[in-house]
């Protein structure tokens, strides 16, 4: 068992000695060379290009798309690689998408973990604070809360909760994606003004001028 562990440590040590150059490019490809330590270089099949599974088996670690494309005759322990720029761009886009998805998942998990029992984390199409106002306290700060719904939590400068709703008891403020007054007219009373009402639902209320 000890001998096996020692051999594994030696193998890992050899992998750490592999040198990867910076990449350089032309109009079609990006290039890099990889220098193998002596012990790994002994395992390289001489006189032919290495397919991906072979150079990975040697311990060379690179992202997708790299191809061993040329044998460096004077120094066979130096492997020459290239990758199509189109493939490189695709790999970068995939990395960015994966990173964004991972970040979103982390934020969702963190938000879900901070919600109390019975109020699961809810995904909202928009930030709740973008459709909420606090006319009673202009200095209040809004914080989005996604536990059990799309909630806008208002707090004063000292961090205390502020009650901003002007709705009657039992009629909470409802978020609407469209202004209820949009495209509303009152032909019989053309001088009236439309005011949106978000209490318990969304509706429009006509007021005299």
CSV table of C-alpha atoms in Angstrom, one decimal:
chain,number,residue,atom,x,y,z
A,1,UNK,CA,0.0,0.0,0.0
A,2,UNK,CA,2.8,2.3,0.9
A,3,UNK,CA,4.6,1.6,-2.4
A,4,UNK,CA,1.4,2.4,-4.3
A,5,UNK,CA,1.0,5.7,-2.5
A,6,UNK,CA,4.6,6.6,-3.2
A,7,UNK,CA,4.2,5.8,-6.9
A,8,UNK,CA,1.0,7.9,-7.1
A,9,UNK,CA,2.8,10.9,-5.4
A,10,UNK,CA,5.7,10.5,-7.8
A,11,UNK,CA,3.2,10.6,-10.7
A,12,UNK,CA,1.5,13.7,-9.4
A,13,UNK,CA,4.9,15.3,-8.9
A,14,UNK,CA,5.9,14.7,-12.5
A,15,UNK,CA,2.6,16.2,-13.7
A,16,UNK,CA,3.3,19.4,-11.8
A,17,UNK,CA,6.6,19.7,-13.7
A,18,UNK,CA,4.9,19.9,-17.1
A,19,UNK,CA,5.4,23.4,-18.5
A,20,UNK,CA,2.7,25.1,-20.5
A,21,UNK,CA,3.7,28.1,-22.6
A,22,UNK,CA,1.6,31.2,-23.1
A,23,UNK,CA,-0.7,31.1,-26.1
A,24,UNK,CA,0.1,32.9,-29.3
A,25,UNK,CA,-2.0,33.1,-32.5
A,26,UNK,CA,-2.3,33.9,-36.2
A,27,UNK,CA,-5.5,34.5,-38.2
A,28,UNK,CA,-6.8,30.9,-37.9
A,29,UNK,CA,-5.2,29.3,-34.9
A,30,UNK,CA,-3.9,29.8,-31.4
A,31,UNK,CA,-0.8,27.9,-30.5
A,32,UNK,CA,1.2,26.8,-27.4
A,33,UNK,CA,4.0,24.3,-26.7
A,34,UNK,CA,4.1,21.9,-23.7
A,35,UNK,CA,7.4,20.8,-22.3
A,36,UNK,CA,7.4,17.3,-20.7
A,37,UNK,CA,9.8,16.4,-17.8
A,38,UNK,CA,12.3,13.6,-18.7
A,39,UNK,CA,10.4,10.8,-17.0
A,40,UNK,CA,7.1,11.5,-18.8
A,41,UNK,CA,8.9,12.1,-22.1
A,42,UNK,CA,10.2,8.6,-22.0
A,43,UNK,CA,6.6,7.3,-22.4
A,44,UNK,CA,5.9,9.3,-25.6
A,45,UNK,CA,5.5,7.2,-28.7
A,46,UNK,CA,8.2,8.5,-31.1
A,47,UNK,CA,7.7,9.5,-34.7
A,48,UNK,CA,3.9,10.2,-34.7
A,49,UNK,CA,1.4,12.8,-33.4
A,50,UNK,CA,-0.5,12.0,-30.2
A,51,UNK,CA,-4.3,11.8,-30.2
A,52,UNK,CA,-6.0,13.6,-27.4
A,53,UNK,CA,-6.5,10.6,-25.1
A,54,UNK,CA,-2.8,9.8,-25.3
A,55,UNK,CA,-1.5,13.2,-24.3
A,56,UNK,CA,-4.1,13.5,-21.6
A,57,UNK,CA,-3.0,10.1,-20.3
A,58,UNK,CA,0.6,11.4,-20.0
A,59,UNK,CA,-0.8,14.1,-17.7
A,60,UNK,CA,-1.1,17.1,-20.0
A,61,UNK,CA,-4.1,19.1,-18.9
A,62,UNK,CA,-5.7,21.5,-21.4
A,63,UNK,CA,-9.2,22.7,-22.2
A,64,UNK,CA,-11.1,21.2,-25.2
A,65,UNK,CA,-10.0,21.7,-28.8
A,66,UNK,CA,-6.3,21.5,-28.6
A,67,UNK,CA,-4.5,19.2,-31.1
A,68,UNK,CA,-1.0,17.9,-31.2
A,69,UNK,CA,-0.2,19.0,-34.8
A,70,UNK,CA,3.6,18.9,-35.3
A,71,UNK,CA,6.5,16.8,-34.1
A,72,UNK,CA,9.4,18.9,-32.9
A,73,UNK,CA,12.3,16.7,-34.2
A,74,UNK,CA,15.2,18.4,-32.3
A,75,UNK,CA,13.4,18.1,-29.0
A,76,UNK,CA,10.7,15.4,-29.0
A,77,UNK,CA,9.9,16.2,-25.3
A,78,UNK,CA,8.3,19.4,-26.6
A,79,UNK,CA,4.8,18.9,-27.8
A,80,UNK,CA,3.4,21.6,-30.2
A,81,UNK,CA,-0.3,22.2,-30.0
A,82,UNK,CA,-2.8,24.4,-31.9
A,83,UNK,CA,-6.5,25.1,-31.6
A,84,UNK,CA,-8.9,26.7,-34.1
A,85,UNK,CA,-9.9,30.3,-33.1
A,86,UNK,CA,-13.5,29.3,-33.7
A,87,UNK,CA,-13.3,26.5,-31.2
A,88,UNK,CA,-11.4,28.7,-28.8
A,89,UNK,CA,-14.3,31.3,-28.9
A,90,UNK,CA,-16.8,28.5,-28.4
A,91,UNK,CA,-14.9,27.2,-25.3
A,92,UNK,CA,-14.8,30.7,-23.9
A,93,UNK,CA,-18.5,31.3,-24.4
A,94,UNK,CA,-19.3,27.9,-22.8
A,95,UNK,CA,-17.1,28.9,-19.8
A,96,UNK,CA,-18.8,32.2,-19.5
A,97,UNK,CA,-22.3,30.6,-19.7
A,98,UNK,CA,-21.3,28.0,-17.1
A,99,UNK,CA,-19.9,30.6,-14.8
A,100,UNK,CA,-23.0,32.7,-15.1
A,101,UNK,CA,-25.2,29.7,-14.4
A,102,UNK,CA,-23.1,28.7,-11.4
A,103,UNK,CA,-23.3,32.2,-10.0
A,104,UNK,CA,-27.1,32.3,-10.4
A,105,UNK,CA,-27.4,28.9,-8.8
A,106,UNK,CA,-25.2,30.1,-5.8
A,107,UNK,CA,-27.3,33.2,-5.4
A,108,UNK,CA,-30.5,31.2,-5.5
A,109,UNK,CA,-29.2,28.6,-3.0
A,110,UNK,CA,-28.0,31.4,-0.7
A,111,UNK,CA,-31.4,33.1,-1.0
A,112,UNK,CA,-33.3,29.9,-0.4
A,113,UNK,CA,-31.1,29.0,2.6
A,114,UNK,CA,-31.9,32.4,4.2
A,115,UNK,CA,-35.7,32.0,3.9
A,116,UNK,CA,-37.7,30.9,7.0
A,117,UNK,CA,-39.7,27.6,7.0
A,118,UNK,CA,-43.0,27.9,5.0
A,119,UNK,CA,-41.7,30.7,2.9
A,120,UNK,CA,-39.7,29.2,0.0
A,121,UNK,CA,-37.5,31.2,-2.2
A,122,UNK,CA,-39.5,32.6,-5.2
A,123,UNK,CA,-38.1,33.5,-8.7
A,124,UNK,CA,-39.3,36.9,-9.8
A,125,UNK,CA,-39.2,38.3,-13.3
A,126,UNK,CA,-38.3,41.7,-12.1
A,127,UNK,CA,-36.7,43.3,-9.0
A,128,UNK,CA,-39.7,44.0,-6.6
A,129,UNK,CA,-38.2,47.3,-5.7
A,130,UNK,CA,-38.6,48.6,-9.3
A,131,UNK,CA,-42.4,48.6,-8.9
A,132,UNK,CA,-42.6,49.8,-5.3
A,133,UNK,CA,-42.6,53.2,-3.8
A,134,UNK,CA,-42.6,54.7,-0.3
A,135,UNK,CA,-44.3,58.1,-0.4
A,136,UNK,CA,-44.5,58.4,3.4
A,137,UNK,CA,-40.7,58.3,3.8
A,138,UNK,CA,-38.6,59.6,0.9
A,139,UNK,CA,-35.4,58.6,2.6
A,140,UNK,CA,-36.4,54.9,3.1
A,141,UNK,CA,-34.3,52.3,1.3
A,142,UNK,CA,-35.8,49.3,-0.6
A,143,UNK,CA,-34.4,45.8,-0.4
A,144,UNK,CA,-35.8,42.9,-2.5
A,145,UNK,CA,-37.0,39.9,-0.6
A,146,UNK,CA,-37.9,36.7,-2.4
A,147,UNK,CA,-39.0,34.6,0.5
A,148,UNK,CA,-42.6,33.4,-0.1
A,149,UNK,CA,-43.1,36.0,-2.9
A,150,UNK,CA,-41.7,39.1,-4.6
A,151,UNK,CA,-41.5,41.4,-1.7
A,152,UNK,CA,-40.1,45.0,-1.5
A,153,UNK,CA,-38.9,45.6,2.1
A,154,UNK,CA,-38.5,49.3,3.0
A,155,UNK,CA,-36.3,50.4,5.9
A,156,UNK,CA,-35.4,53.8,7.4
A,157,UNK,CA,-31.9,55.2,7.6
A,158,UNK,CA,-31.4,53.5,11.0
A,159,UNK,CA,-32.4,50.1,9.6
A,160,UNK,CA,-35.9,50.0,11.1
A,161,UNK,CA,-38.8,48.7,8.9
A,162,UNK,CA,-41.0,51.3,7.3
A,163,UNK,CA,-44.7,50.7,6.4
A,164,UNK,CA,-45.1,52.2,3.0
A,165,UNK,CA,-48.4,50.7,1.9
A,166,UNK,CA,-51.4,53.0,1.8
A,167,UNK,CA,-53.8,50.2,1.0
A,168,UNK,CA,-56.7,49.2,3.3
A,169,UNK,CA,-56.2,46.3,5.8
A,170,UNK,CA,-56.3,43.0,4.0
A,171,UNK,CA,-55.5,44.5,0.6
A,172,UNK,CA,-51.8,44.2,0.0
A,173,UNK,CA,-50.0,46.0,-2.8
A,174,UNK,CA,-49.9,43.9,-6.0
A,175,UNK,CA,-47.0,44.1,-8.5
A,176,UNK,CA,-48.2,44.8,-12.1
A,177,UNK,CA,-46.1,44.7,-15.2
A,178,UNK,CA,-48.4,47.0,-17.1
A,179,UNK,CA,-49.8,50.4,-15.9
A,180,UNK,CA,-53.5,49.9,-15.4
A,181,UNK,CA,-54.1,53.4,-16.8
A,182,UNK,CA,-52.3,52.6,-20.0
A,183,UNK,CA,-54.7,53.0,-23.0
A,184,UNK,CA,-57.6,53.8,-20.6
A,185,UNK,CA,-60.0,56.6,-21.7
A,186,UNK,CA,-63.1,58.1,-20.3
A,187,UNK,CA,-65.1,59.6,-23.2
A,188,UNK,CA,-68.0,60.9,-21.0
A,189,UNK,CA,-65.6,62.8,-18.8
A,190,UNK,CA,-62.6,63.8,-20.9
A,191,UNK,CA,-61.2,66.1,-18.2
A,192,UNK,CA,-60.8,63.3,-15.6
A,193,UNK,CA,-57.4,62.0,-14.6
A,194,UNK,CA,-56.5,58.3,-14.3
A,195,UNK,CA,-54.7,57.0,-11.3
A,196,UNK,CA,-53.4,53.4,-11.0
A,197,UNK,CA,-54.6,51.4,-8.0
A,198,UNK,CA,-52.5,48.4,-6.9
A,199,UNK,CA,-54.4,47.6,-3.7
A,200,UNK,CA,-55.6,43.9,-3.7
A,201,UNK,CA,-55.2,43.8,-7.5
A,202,UNK,CA,-54.7,46.2,-10.3
A,203,UNK,CA,-57.3,48.7,-11.5
A,204,UNK,CA,-57.7,52.2,-12.6
A,205,UNK,CA,-59.5,55.0,-10.7
A,206,UNK,CA,-60.8,58.1,-12.4
A,207,UNK,CA,-60.4,61.4,-10.6
A,208,UNK,CA,-61.8,64.8,-11.4
A,209,UNK,CA,-59.4,67.5,-12.4
